Amino acid sequence: MNGSEAEVSVLIATFHAMSGDLLIEALKRQSCFNVVGSVTTSQEAIKVACSTNVDVALISATLEDGHLSGFATLRRIRECRPDVRSIILHDGRESNLAFDAFRAGARGVFSLSHSTFLALCRCVNQVHAGQIWANSVELSEVMEAFYQFAPMRVVNTNGMRLLTKREEEVVRLVAEGLQNREIARDLNLSEHTIKNYLFRIFDKLGVSSRVELALYAVSSTIKMQTGNVPANGNWNITAEDLEIGNKFPPEVEMGASDPSSQLPRKKLIP
């Protein structure tokens, strides 16, 4: 962190007041953060978020209001302050939490029990910059949830399909982690044809990597199923936006733009 970075106004909402105090003290050591409030209930979090200049809200999955009440809090904050970017904090014990968090509108999911404070600082800064944050385990949960949604459809805000049926088949196989030669074999096409399909899909959706493509498809499909498509039809989730675990190959971690780069197969994701 350096003094030249723009100051980020942060709201902290945790189950325990002591946890909030510890986060405040830690964030105060970084000149780029300004904590505008630390609360323990949904009502307090919503009041501060809707009446204060908040850039990023750190919200524990569970607040004093009850189990997983942080999700409802996040949704309420989005209603009055859609510009506030929220990060769900958790301890890693809840299954499918990442999927539910992103569906509620979170821009990041952060495990306090499996990450460092420096990682949290990076998470806040990246989310503030308009990016998405998730680790490899959380990404695996989101992808697993994606496989339960069938058929996969990539749509715009009006529910109109953006891809042809064949292009959607290619995207589905990319999301499963297949390489171009495997996709070609499954669809009885040449590798060259698959690469052309991918470049055309990338151009249509405005994405630049296979991970970005898979996550775009996840978001589009989930929002279509839940009837909650963003007003602009865009879910700009990029490979560079993700904090991805070391078990992912380097080209995915760096957000390679070549459609032939391989997305990790579902079975290999921890």
Coordinates of C-alpha atoms in Angstrom, one line a residue, residues 86-243:
S86 CA -19.9 -5.8 -0.8
I87 CA -17.7 -8.6 0.4
I88 CA -19.1 -11.5 2.4
L89 CA -16.8 -12.6 5.3
H90 CA -17.0 -16.2 6.5
D91 CA -15.1 -18.8 8.5
G92 CA -15.2 -21.5 5.9
R93 CA -17.6 -23.8 7.7
E94 CA -20.7 -23.1 5.5
S95 CA -21.1 -25.1 2.3
N96 CA -22.3 -23.4 -0.9
L97 CA -21.8 -20.1 0.8
A98 CA -20.0 -18.6 -2.2
F99 CA -22.8 -19.4 -4.6
D100 CA -25.4 -17.8 -2.3
A101 CA -23.2 -14.8 -1.7
F102 CA -22.7 -14.0 -5.3
R103 CA -26.4 -14.6 -6.0
A104 CA -27.2 -12.1 -3.3
G105 CA -25.0 -9.5 -5.1
A106 CA -21.7 -9.8 -3.3
R107 CA -18.6 -8.7 -5.3
G108 CA -16.3 -10.8 -3.2
V109 CA -16.2 -13.8 -0.8
F110 CA -13.4 -13.9 1.8
S111 CA -12.5 -16.6 4.3
L112 CA -11.1 -15.1 7.5
S113 CA -9.9 -18.5 8.7
H114 CA -7.9 -19.4 5.5
S115 CA -6.5 -16.1 4.4
T116 CA -4.2 -13.3 5.7
F117 CA -4.9 -9.7 6.5
L118 CA -2.7 -8.6 3.6
A119 CA -5.0 -10.8 1.3
L120 CA -8.0 -9.0 2.8
C121 CA -6.5 -5.6 1.9
R122 CA -5.9 -6.8 -1.6
C123 CA -9.5 -8.1 -1.8
V124 CA -10.9 -4.8 -0.7
N125 CA -8.8 -2.8 -3.2
Q126 CA -9.7 -5.2 -6.1
V127 CA -13.4 -5.2 -5.3
H128 CA -13.3 -1.4 -5.0
A129 CA -11.7 -1.3 -8.5
G130 CA -14.7 -3.2 -9.9
Q131 CA -13.3 -6.7 -9.8
I132 CA -14.5 -10.0 -8.3
W133 CA -12.8 -11.9 -5.5
A134 CA -13.0 -15.6 -4.8
N135 CA -10.5 -18.3 -3.9
S136 CA -10.2 -21.7 -5.7
V137 CA -12.5 -23.5 -3.3
E138 CA -15.2 -20.9 -3.5
L139 CA -14.9 -20.8 -7.3
S140 CA -15.3 -24.5 -7.2
E141 CA -18.6 -24.1 -5.3
V142 CA -19.9 -21.6 -7.8
M143 CA -18.9 -23.8 -10.8
E144 CA -20.5 -26.9 -9.1
A145 CA -23.7 -24.9 -8.7
F146 CA -23.5 -24.0 -12.3
Y147 CA -23.7 -27.7 -13.3
Q148 CA -27.0 -28.0 -11.6
F149 CA -28.6 -25.4 -13.9
A150 CA -29.6 -26.9 -17.2
P151 CA -29.8 -26.0 -20.0
M152 CA -27.1 -23.4 -19.9
R153 CA -28.2 -20.1 -21.5
V154 CA -26.3 -16.9 -21.9
V155 CA -28.9 -14.1 -22.2
N156 CA -29.1 -10.3 -22.2
T157 CA -31.3 -8.1 -19.9
N158 CA -34.3 -8.9 -22.1
G159 CA -33.8 -12.6 -21.8
M160 CA -32.7 -12.8 -25.5
R161 CA -30.0 -15.5 -26.3
L162 CA -26.6 -14.0 -27.1
L163 CA -25.2 -17.3 -28.5
T164 CA -26.3 -19.9 -30.9
K165 CA -27.1 -23.4 -29.7
R166 CA -23.8 -24.7 -30.9
E167 CA -21.9 -21.8 -29.2
E168 CA -23.7 -22.6 -25.9
E169 CA -22.6 -26.2 -26.3
V170 CA -19.0 -25.0 -26.7
V171 CA -19.3 -22.8 -23.6
R172 CA -20.7 -25.7 -21.5
L173 CA -17.8 -27.9 -22.4
V174 CA -15.3 -25.1 -21.7
A175 CA -16.9 -24.7 -18.2
E176 CA -16.4 -28.4 -17.7
G177 CA -12.7 -27.9 -18.2
L178 CA -12.3 -29.6 -21.6
Q179 CA -9.5 -28.7 -23.9
N180 CA -10.1 -27.7 -27.5
R181 CA -9.2 -31.2 -28.9
E182 CA -11.7 -32.8 -26.4
I183 CA -14.4 -30.3 -27.3
A184 CA -13.8 -31.0 -31.0
R185 CA -14.0 -34.7 -30.4
D186 CA -17.3 -34.4 -28.4
L187 CA -18.9 -32.2 -31.0
N188 CA -17.4 -34.0 -34.0
L189 CA -15.6 -30.8 -35.2
S190 CA -12.0 -29.8 -35.9
E191 CA -9.9 -28.1 -33.3
H192 CA -9.6 -25.1 -35.7
T193 CA -13.4 -24.8 -35.9
I194 CA -13.6 -24.9 -32.1
K195 CA -11.0 -22.1 -31.8
N196 CA -12.9 -20.0 -34.3
Y197 CA -16.1 -20.6 -32.2
L198 CA -14.3 -19.4 -29.1
F199 CA -12.9 -16.3 -30.7
R200 CA -16.4 -15.5 -31.9
I201 CA -17.9 -16.2 -28.5
F202 CA -15.3 -14.0 -26.8
D203 CA -16.1 -11.2 -29.2
K204 CA -19.9 -11.5 -28.7
L205 CA -19.6 -11.5 -24.9
G206 CA -16.7 -9.1 -24.5
V207 CA -14.6 -11.6 -22.5
S208 CA -11.0 -12.4 -22.9
S209 CA -10.3 -15.8 -21.2
R210 CA -11.8 -19.2 -20.7
V211 CA -12.3 -18.6 -16.9
E212 CA -14.0 -15.3 -17.7
L213 CA -16.2 -17.0 -20.2
A214 CA -17.2 -19.8 -17.8
L215 CA -18.0 -17.4 -15.0
Y216 CA -20.0 -15.1 -17.4
A217 CA -22.0 -18.1 -18.3
V218 CA -22.5 -19.1 -14.7
S219 CA -23.8 -15.6 -13.8
S220 CA -26.0 -15.3 -16.8
T221 CA -27.6 -18.7 -16.3
I222 CA -28.1 -18.2 -12.5
K223 CA -29.7 -14.8 -13.0
M224 CA -31.9 -16.1 -15.7
Q225 CA -33.1 -18.9 -13.5
T226 CA -33.7 -16.6 -10.5
G227 CA -35.2 -13.8 -12.6
N228 CA -32.6 -11.3 -11.5
V229 CA -30.6 -10.2 -14.5
P230 CA -28.6 -7.0 -14.0
A231 CA -30.1 -3.9 -15.6
N232 CA -27.3 -3.6 -18.2
G233 CA -27.2 -7.3 -18.9
N234 CA -23.4 -7.4 -18.1
W235 CA -21.6 -9.6 -15.6
N236 CA -18.0 -8.5 -16.2
I237 CA -16.3 -11.2 -14.2
T238 CA -12.7 -11.6 -15.5
A239 CA -9.9 -14.1 -14.7
E240 CA -7.9 -11.2 -13.5
D241 CA -10.7 -10.3 -11.1
L242 CA -10.3 -13.6 -9.3
E243 CA -7.9 -14.6 -6.5

